Amino acid sequence: MLLIKCPWCGERDAHEFSYGGEAHITRPENPDKLSDEQWADYLFMQKNAMGPFLERWVHAHGCRRWFNVRRDTVTHEITAVYKMGDRPPERTA
Amino acid sequence: MPKSYLRQSALAHLHLEAHAVEVAGDAGVDLCERPFRGQLVLRGDCTDNAFRDAVQQALGVTLPVEPNSVTNVDQVSVIWLGPDEWLVVVPDGHEQAIEQELREALAGIHFAVTDVGDSRAVIGISGPHARDVLKKGCSVDLHPRVFGPGQCAQTALARCHMLLHQVNQAPTYDIYVHRSFADYIWCWLEDAAQEFGLAIIAQAPGASAGARAPESEPVVPA
Ligand SMILES: [Zn+2]
């Protein structure tokens, strides 16, 4: 069972959460000025890193809040949880 | 609000009153429907003192700002749903008056209050094995050292979204599920409780979250 620590509710089973993809992707200021290629890049292209990855989750069956997680995509180890709008905490070791 | 003669609780079709007993006796688990509670969803910024004070003034209950906690006075309970969202449970028929009091007290403050009616059905589960039943379908740690009276959790029970509120030490819990899931969850609970001995308890309509007395004596069979 994978436990994810909601910043509000604490540790809960992963089934309570939904995944929201890569975190910290900035929405372009002027979408209508972009080429189709640039827009598609914003919408669909994610880093899909192997190892530590910053991603968004929502506590769908709980408080329904979005937040950020740093999860190792190989081991599932979660090394940071932080609120929307915050920067990822410094990595320790 | 529908006229009362057209109004049926979520589990009315099960005719629970036909199976109900007055007291649980030595059953390990007792179940009841708690029909017809007034329910309002309140939203606002709890870091704003003016918002908290106005809610306190309107409801006579301190707003629970601690995640997963419930406050109640008399017949009114306020259940934490999120950092800016609460479920206000009031006696049936009082929801419009209380909504109006909230609107007046909160005038000029950014807030929202919505009467959600009977969108959630409420099932009460109590008895020495109530926790064992919930443990079969709920991944939240309900051990008394981490989860006790006055606490709540939105989670899943048997894969169904649930708002769980522990009411007293017995333990007694109120299970809020969306109305269309009530039949499924009731059947699941009956099945899960079978091995502990199950009693179905008659419940007077309108009994509300704060209406039961027993904050005091745990119900333990001799
Ligand atoms: Zn949460």
Tab-separated table of C-alpha atoms and ligand atoms in Angstrom:
chain	number	residue	atom	x	y	z
A	1	MET	CA	0.000	0.000	0.000
A	2	LEU	CA	1.420	3.359	-1.047
A	3	LEU	CA	0.767	6.094	1.489
A	4	ILE	CA	0.650	9.705	0.389
A	5	LYS	CA	0.755	12.465	2.977
A	6	CYS	CA	-1.896	15.051	2.197
A	7	PRO	CA	-0.665	18.424	3.530
A	8	TRP	CA	-4.009	18.758	5.380
A	9	CYS	CA	-5.332	15.275	6.145
A	10	GLY	CA	-2.066	13.453	6.770
A	11	GLU	CA	-1.109	10.007	5.496
A	12	ARG	CA	-3.756	8.273	3.412
A	13	ASP	CA	-3.943	5.340	1.049
A	14	ALA	CA	-2.959	6.213	-2.522
A	15	HIS	CA	-6.419	5.123	-3.721
A	16	GLU	CA	-7.840	8.303	-2.208
A	17	PHE	CA	-5.772	10.419	-4.593
A	18	SER	CA	-5.766	11.214	-8.288
A	19	TYR	CA	-2.687	12.038	-10.292
A	20	GLY	CA	-2.253	15.379	-12.051
A	21	GLY	CA	1.000	15.000	-13.967
A	22	GLU	CA	4.127	17.098	-13.826
A	23	ALA	CA	4.166	20.082	-11.468
A	24	HIS	CA	5.393	23.628	-12.100
A	25	ILE	CA	4.481	23.802	-15.777
A	26	THR	CA	3.659	27.450	-16.395
A	27	ARG	CA	0.679	28.208	-18.544
A	28	PRO	CA	1.750	30.404	-21.477
A	29	GLU	CA	0.779	34.071	-21.106
A	30	ASN	CA	-0.706	34.393	-24.592
A	31	PRO	CA	-1.960	31.015	-25.816
A	32	ASP	CA	-3.371	32.500	-29.038
A	33	LYS	CA	0.088	33.730	-30.048
A	34	LEU	CA	1.533	30.215	-29.934
A	35	SER	CA	1.998	27.864	-32.843
A	36	ASP	CA	0.162	24.547	-32.710
A	37	GLU	CA	3.479	22.911	-31.982
A	38	GLN	CA	4.198	25.162	-28.996
A	39	TRP	CA	0.681	24.685	-27.627
A	40	ALA	CA	0.893	20.917	-28.008
A	41	ASP	CA	4.236	21.020	-26.251
A	42	TYR	CA	2.647	22.855	-23.308
A	43	LEU	CA	-0.363	20.541	-23.161
A	44	PHE	CA	1.126	17.131	-23.715
A	45	MET	CA	4.897	17.004	-23.356
A	46	GLN	CA	6.068	16.146	-19.853
A	47	LYS	CA	9.531	15.237	-18.645
A	48	ASN	CA	8.546	11.730	-17.536
A	49	ALA	CA	11.768	11.545	-15.555
A	50	MET	CA	13.176	8.332	-14.169
A	51	GLY	CA	13.909	9.038	-10.507
A	52	PRO	CA	12.847	12.038	-8.382
A	53	PHE	CA	9.992	13.867	-10.094
A	54	LEU	CA	7.866	16.848	-9.069
A	55	GLU	CA	4.213	16.119	-9.710
A	56	ARG	CA	0.693	17.177	-8.762
A	57	TRP	CA	-1.838	15.110	-6.854
A	58	VAL	CA	-5.356	15.800	-5.654
A	59	HIS	CA	-6.895	14.291	-2.527
A	60	ALA	CA	-9.990	13.279	-4.490
A	61	HIS	CA	-11.713	11.198	-1.796
A	62	GLY	CA	-10.590	13.479	1.017
A	63	CYS	CA	-10.343	17.241	1.285
A	64	ARG	CA	-10.293	17.618	-2.545
A	65	ARG	CA	-7.225	19.894	-2.443
A	66	TRP	CA	-4.409	19.869	-5.002
A	67	PHE	CA	-0.800	19.788	-3.828
A	68	ASN	CA	2.694	18.902	-5.025
A	69	VAL	CA	4.723	15.796	-4.364
A	70	ARG	CA	8.313	14.807	-5.061
A	71	ARG	CA	8.180	11.095	-5.846
A	72	ASP	CA	10.861	8.779	-7.121
A	73	THR	CA	9.272	7.235	-10.205
A	74	VAL	CA	11.401	4.113	-9.843
A	75	THR	CA	10.962	3.311	-6.138
A	76	HIS	CA	7.741	5.300	-5.392
A	77	GLU	CA	9.552	6.871	-2.456
A	78	ILE	CA	8.009	10.249	-1.639
A	79	THR	CA	10.603	12.703	-0.358
A	80	ALA	CA	8.547	15.898	-0.218
A	81	VAL	CA	4.955	17.111	-0.055
A	82	TYR	CA	4.208	20.826	-0.362
A	83	LYS	CA	1.286	23.098	-1.109
A	84	MET	CA	0.307	24.616	-4.425
A	85	GLY	CA	2.208	27.831	-5.023
A	86	ASP	CA	5.144	26.753	-2.847
A	87	ARG	CA	8.551	25.876	-4.231
A	88	PRO	CA	9.876	22.351	-3.657
A	89	PRO	CA	11.822	22.099	-0.394
A	90	GLU	CA	15.595	21.762	-0.658
A	91	ARG	CA	16.678	18.210	-1.088
A	92	THR	CA	18.469	16.681	1.859
A	93	ALA	CA	20.854	13.910	0.827
B	1	MET	CA	-37.917	21.578	-0.070
B	2	PRO	CA	-40.243	18.702	-1.006
B	3	LYS	CA	-43.552	18.357	0.834
B	4	SER	CA	-43.065	15.999	3.723
B	5	TYR	CA	-45.608	13.441	2.519
B	6	LEU	CA	-43.561	12.951	-0.665
B	7	ARG	CA	-40.301	12.755	1.140
B	8	GLN	CA	-38.561	9.442	1.683
B	9	SER	CA	-35.264	8.765	3.354
B	10	ALA	CA	-32.522	7.147	1.289
B	11	LEU	CA	-33.183	3.717	2.837
B	12	ALA	CA	-36.988	3.930	3.105
B	13	HIS	CA	-37.363	1.118	0.531
B	14	LEU	CA	-35.656	-1.320	2.932
B	15	HIS	CA	-38.413	-0.848	5.542
B	16	LEU	CA	-35.837	-1.036	8.300
B	17	GLU	CA	-38.485	-0.359	10.945
B	18	ALA	CA	-39.810	-3.896	10.306
B	19	HIS	CA	-36.473	-5.405	11.433
B	20	ALA	CA	-35.673	-2.876	14.113
B	21	VAL	CA	-35.336	-3.560	17.810
B	22	GLU	CA	-35.540	-1.014	20.621
B	23	VAL	CA	-32.137	-1.674	22.148
B	24	ALA	CA	-29.043	-3.371	20.784
B	25	GLY	CA	-28.873	-5.947	23.603
B	26	ASP	CA	-25.709	-8.011	23.310
B	27	ALA	CA	-25.237	-7.448	19.572
B	28	GLY	CA	-21.658	-6.614	18.667
B	29	VAL	CA	-22.786	-4.014	16.159
B	30	ASP	CA	-25.887	-1.936	15.804
B	31	LEU	CA	-26.888	-0.079	12.699
B	32	CYS	CA	-29.511	2.555	11.998
B	33	GLU	CA	-30.397	5.036	9.372
B	34	ARG	CA	-30.321	8.619	10.611
B	35	PRO	CA	-32.747	10.141	8.151
B	36	PHE	CA	-33.486	13.785	7.417
B	37	ARG	CA	-30.743	16.004	8.658
B	38	GLY	CA	-30.395	19.558	7.498
B	39	GLN	CA	-27.057	19.901	5.717
B	40	LEU	CA	-25.360	23.074	4.536
B	41	VAL	CA	-21.963	23.419	2.907
B	42	LEU	CA	-20.134	26.496	4.126
B	43	ARG	CA	-17.049	27.919	2.440
B	44	GLY	CA	-14.806	30.790	3.425
B	45	ASP	CA	-11.358	31.830	4.572
B	46	CYS	CA	-10.743	30.517	8.092
B	47	THR	CA	-7.562	32.589	8.429
B	48	ASP	CA	-9.883	35.629	8.445
B	49	ASN	CA	-10.918	36.365	12.038
B	50	ALA	CA	-14.018	38.199	10.843
B	51	PHE	CA	-15.193	35.051	9.032
B	52	ARG	CA	-14.593	32.816	12.051
B	53	ASP	CA	-16.288	35.244	14.434
B	54	ALA	CA	-19.320	35.651	12.188
B	55	VAL	CA	-19.770	31.880	11.869
B	56	GLN	CA	-19.456	31.488	15.622
B	57	GLN	CA	-22.037	34.200	16.135
B	58	ALA	CA	-24.501	32.694	13.651
B	59	LEU	CA	-24.166	29.053	14.684
B	60	GLY	CA	-23.085	29.286	18.292
B	61	VAL	CA	-20.374	26.782	17.402
B	62	THR	CA	-16.652	27.417	17.017
B	63	LEU	CA	-15.522	26.740	13.457
B	64	PRO	CA	-13.238	23.663	13.417
B	65	VAL	CA	-10.055	24.801	11.685
B	66	GLU	CA	-8.050	21.718	12.639
B	67	PRO	CA	-8.218	19.225	9.730
B	68	ASN	CA	-10.508	16.233	10.299
B	69	SER	CA	-12.246	17.647	13.370
B	70	VAL	CA	-15.844	18.352	14.329
B	71	THR	CA	-17.335	20.868	16.712
B	72	ASN	CA	-20.870	20.743	17.985
B	73	VAL	CA	-23.210	22.465	20.366
B	74	ASP	CA	-26.674	21.145	21.072
B	75	GLN	CA	-28.180	20.178	17.733
B	76	VAL	CA	-25.640	21.820	15.431
B	77	SER	CA	-22.453	20.143	14.231
B	78	VAL	CA	-19.765	21.627	12.030
B	79	ILE	CA	-17.661	19.059	10.213
B	80	TRP	CA	-14.324	19.959	8.595
B	81	LEU	CA	-14.282	19.059	4.904
B	82	GLY	CA	-11.269	21.057	3.734
B	83	PRO	CA	-9.181	24.094	4.682
B	84	ASP	CA	-11.967	26.374	3.440
B	85	GLU	CA	-14.981	24.063	3.490
B	86	TRP	CA	-17.320	22.717	6.194
B	87	LEU	CA	-20.497	20.688	6.439
B	88	VAL	CA	-22.962	22.278	8.848
B	89	VAL	CA	-25.438	19.694	10.141
B	90	VAL	CA	-28.609	21.059	11.701
B	91	PRO	CA	-31.969	19.622	12.762
B	92	ASP	CA	-34.340	18.885	9.921
B	93	GLY	CA	-36.390	21.930	8.979
B	94	HIS	CA	-33.947	24.439	10.493
B	95	GLU	CA	-31.640	24.675	7.483
B	96	GLN	CA	-33.299	27.700	5.887
B	97	ALA	CA	-33.327	29.734	9.085
B	98	ILE	CA	-29.701	28.865	9.831
B	99	GLU	CA	-28.648	29.621	6.267
B	100	GLN	CA	-30.305	33.022	6.638
B	101	GLU	CA	-28.514	33.663	9.934
B	102	LEU	CA	-25.188	32.791	8.293
B	103	ARG	CA	-25.905	35.107	5.363
B	104	GLU	CA	-26.726	37.979	7.688
B	105	ALA	CA	-23.723	37.434	9.958
B	106	LEU	CA	-21.359	37.051	6.994
B	107	ALA	CA	-22.600	40.033	4.979
B	108	GLY	CA	-19.618	41.816	3.425
B	109	ILE	CA	-17.297	38.840	3.940
B	110	HIS	CA	-16.282	36.515	1.097
B	111	PHE	CA	-18.170	33.254	1.708
B	112	ALA	CA	-20.594	30.754	0.227
B	113	VAL	CA	-23.327	28.749	1.913
B	114	THR	CA	-25.295	26.095	0.049
B	115	ASP	CA	-28.214	24.001	1.255
B	116	VAL	CA	-27.271	20.506	0.050
B	117	GLY	CA	-30.470	18.950	1.360
B	118	ASP	CA	-30.514	15.175	1.493
B	119	SER	CA	-27.562	14.777	-0.882
B	120	ARG	CA	-25.846	12.722	1.785
B	121	ALA	CA	-27.541	9.854	3.561
B	122	VAL	CA	-26.442	9.150	7.119
B	123	ILE	CA	-26.003	5.704	8.625
B	124	GLY	CA	-25.191	5.261	12.294
B	125	ILE	CA	-23.005	2.381	13.432
B	126	SER	CA	-22.277	1.657	17.057
B	127	GLY	CA	-21.265	-1.101	19.433
B	128	PRO	CA	-18.109	-2.859	20.616
B	129	HIS	CA	-17.362	-4.226	17.125
B	130	ALA	CA	-18.318	-1.153	15.093
B	131	ARG	CA	-14.662	-0.350	14.539
B	132	ASP	CA	-13.959	-3.905	13.346
B	133	VAL	CA	-16.661	-3.579	10.724
B	134	LEU	CA	-15.287	-0.293	9.408
B	135	LYS	CA	-11.767	-1.720	9.362
B	136	LYS	CA	-12.875	-4.235	6.754
B	137	GLY	CA	-13.447	-1.531	4.179
B	138	CYS	CA	-11.669	1.614	5.297
B	139	SER	CA	-7.936	2.315	5.077
B	140	VAL	CA	-7.859	5.140	7.644
B	141	ASP	CA	-6.356	4.195	11.000
B	142	LEU	CA	-9.303	4.228	13.426
B	143	HIS	CA	-7.377	3.042	16.487
B	144	PRO	CA	-8.500	5.065	19.530
B	145	ARG	CA	-4.999	6.434	20.020
B	146	VAL	CA	-5.244	8.319	16.701
B	147	PHE	CA	-8.975	8.610	15.963
B	148	GLY	CA	-11.566	9.432	18.607
B	149	PRO	CA	-14.766	11.307	19.342
B	150	GLY	CA	-14.949	14.659	17.609
B	151	GLN	CA	-12.823	13.523	14.707
B	152	CYS	CA	-13.879	13.009	11.115
B	153	ALA	CA	-12.344	11.771	7.898
B	154	GLN	CA	-13.333	11.887	4.296
B	155	THR	CA	-12.137	8.648	2.840
B	156	ALA	CA	-13.553	5.546	1.180
B	157	LEU	CA	-15.582	2.673	2.616
B	158	ALA	CA	-15.771	-0.396	0.418
B	159	ARG	CA	-14.577	1.790	-2.496
B	160	CYS	CA	-17.340	4.317	-1.898
B	161	HIS	CA	-16.671	7.918	-0.908
B	162	MET	CA	-17.520	8.386	2.765
B	163	LEU	CA	-17.446	11.105	5.386
B	164	LEU	CA	-16.889	9.403	8.732
B	165	HIS	CA	-17.564	11.154	12.042
B	166	GLN	CA	-16.848	9.503	15.370
B	167	VAL	CA	-19.599	10.663	17.713
B	168	ASN	CA	-18.657	9.031	21.018
B	169	GLN	CA	-16.443	6.506	22.783
B	170	ALA	CA	-18.836	3.539	22.423
B	171	PRO	CA	-17.713	3.872	19.638
B	172	THR	CA	-20.548	5.392	17.643
B	173	TYR	CA	-19.883	6.680	14.149
B	174	ASP	CA	-22.000	8.565	11.648
B	175	ILE	CA	-21.308	7.500	8.082
B	176	TYR	CA	-22.252	10.064	5.438
B	177	VAL	CA	-22.439	8.722	1.895
B	178	HIS	CA	-23.953	10.210	-1.202
B	179	ARG	CA	-27.573	9.248	-1.359
B	180	SER	CA	-27.379	6.904	-4.336
B	181	PHE	CA	-24.721	4.840	-2.528
B	182	ALA	CA	-26.755	4.427	0.645
B	183	ASP	CA	-28.345	1.108	-0.345
B	184	TYR	CA	-25.010	-0.384	-1.389
B	185	ILE	CA	-23.242	0.752	1.791
B	186	TRP	CA	-26.096	-0.436	4.028
B	187	CYS	CA	-25.956	-3.909	2.452
B	188	TRP	CA	-22.182	-3.960	2.730
B	189	LEU	CA	-22.377	-2.976	6.422
B	190	GLU	CA	-25.018	-5.620	7.181
B	191	ASP	CA	-22.858	-8.270	5.566
B	192	ALA	CA	-19.659	-7.090	7.255
B	193	ALA	CA	-21.375	-6.936	10.672
B	194	GLN	CA	-22.971	-10.384	10.475
B	195	GLU	CA	-20.153	-12.241	12.210
B	196	PHE	CA	-20.266	-9.925	15.255
B	197	GLY	CA	-24.025	-10.147	15.778
B	198	LEU	CA	-26.070	-7.349	14.264
B	199	ALA	CA	-29.010	-5.368	15.594
B	200	ILE	CA	-30.935	-2.844	13.557
B	201	ILE	CA	-32.058	0.013	15.732
B	202	ALA	CA	-35.139	2.128	15.213
B	203	GLN	CA	-34.258	5.761	14.895
B	204	ALA	CA	-36.671	8.631	15.297
B	205	PRO	CA	-36.644	10.783	12.159
B	206	GLY	CA	-34.978	14.126	12.634
B	207	ALA	CA	-32.524	13.067	15.337
B	208	SER	CA	-29.472	15.126	14.535
B	209	ALA	CA	-25.730	14.849	14.920
B	210	GLY	CA	-25.555	16.596	18.283
B	211	ALA	CA	-28.840	15.247	19.579
B	212	ARG	CA	-27.595	12.074	21.187
B	213	ALA	CA	-26.460	12.393	24.754
B	214	PRO	CA	-23.832	9.692	25.171
B	215	GLU	CA	-20.530	11.580	25.210
B	216	SER	CA	-20.256	9.769	28.513
B	217	GLU	CA	-20.770	6.042	29.031
B	218	PRO	CA	-19.185	3.594	26.597
B	219	VAL	CA	-21.688	0.881	25.721
B	220	VAL	CA	-19.886	-2.320	26.662
B	221	PRO	CA	-21.787	-5.557	27.031
B	222	ALA	CA	-21.386	-7.332	30.357
C	1	ZN	ZN	-6.591	15.888	2.207
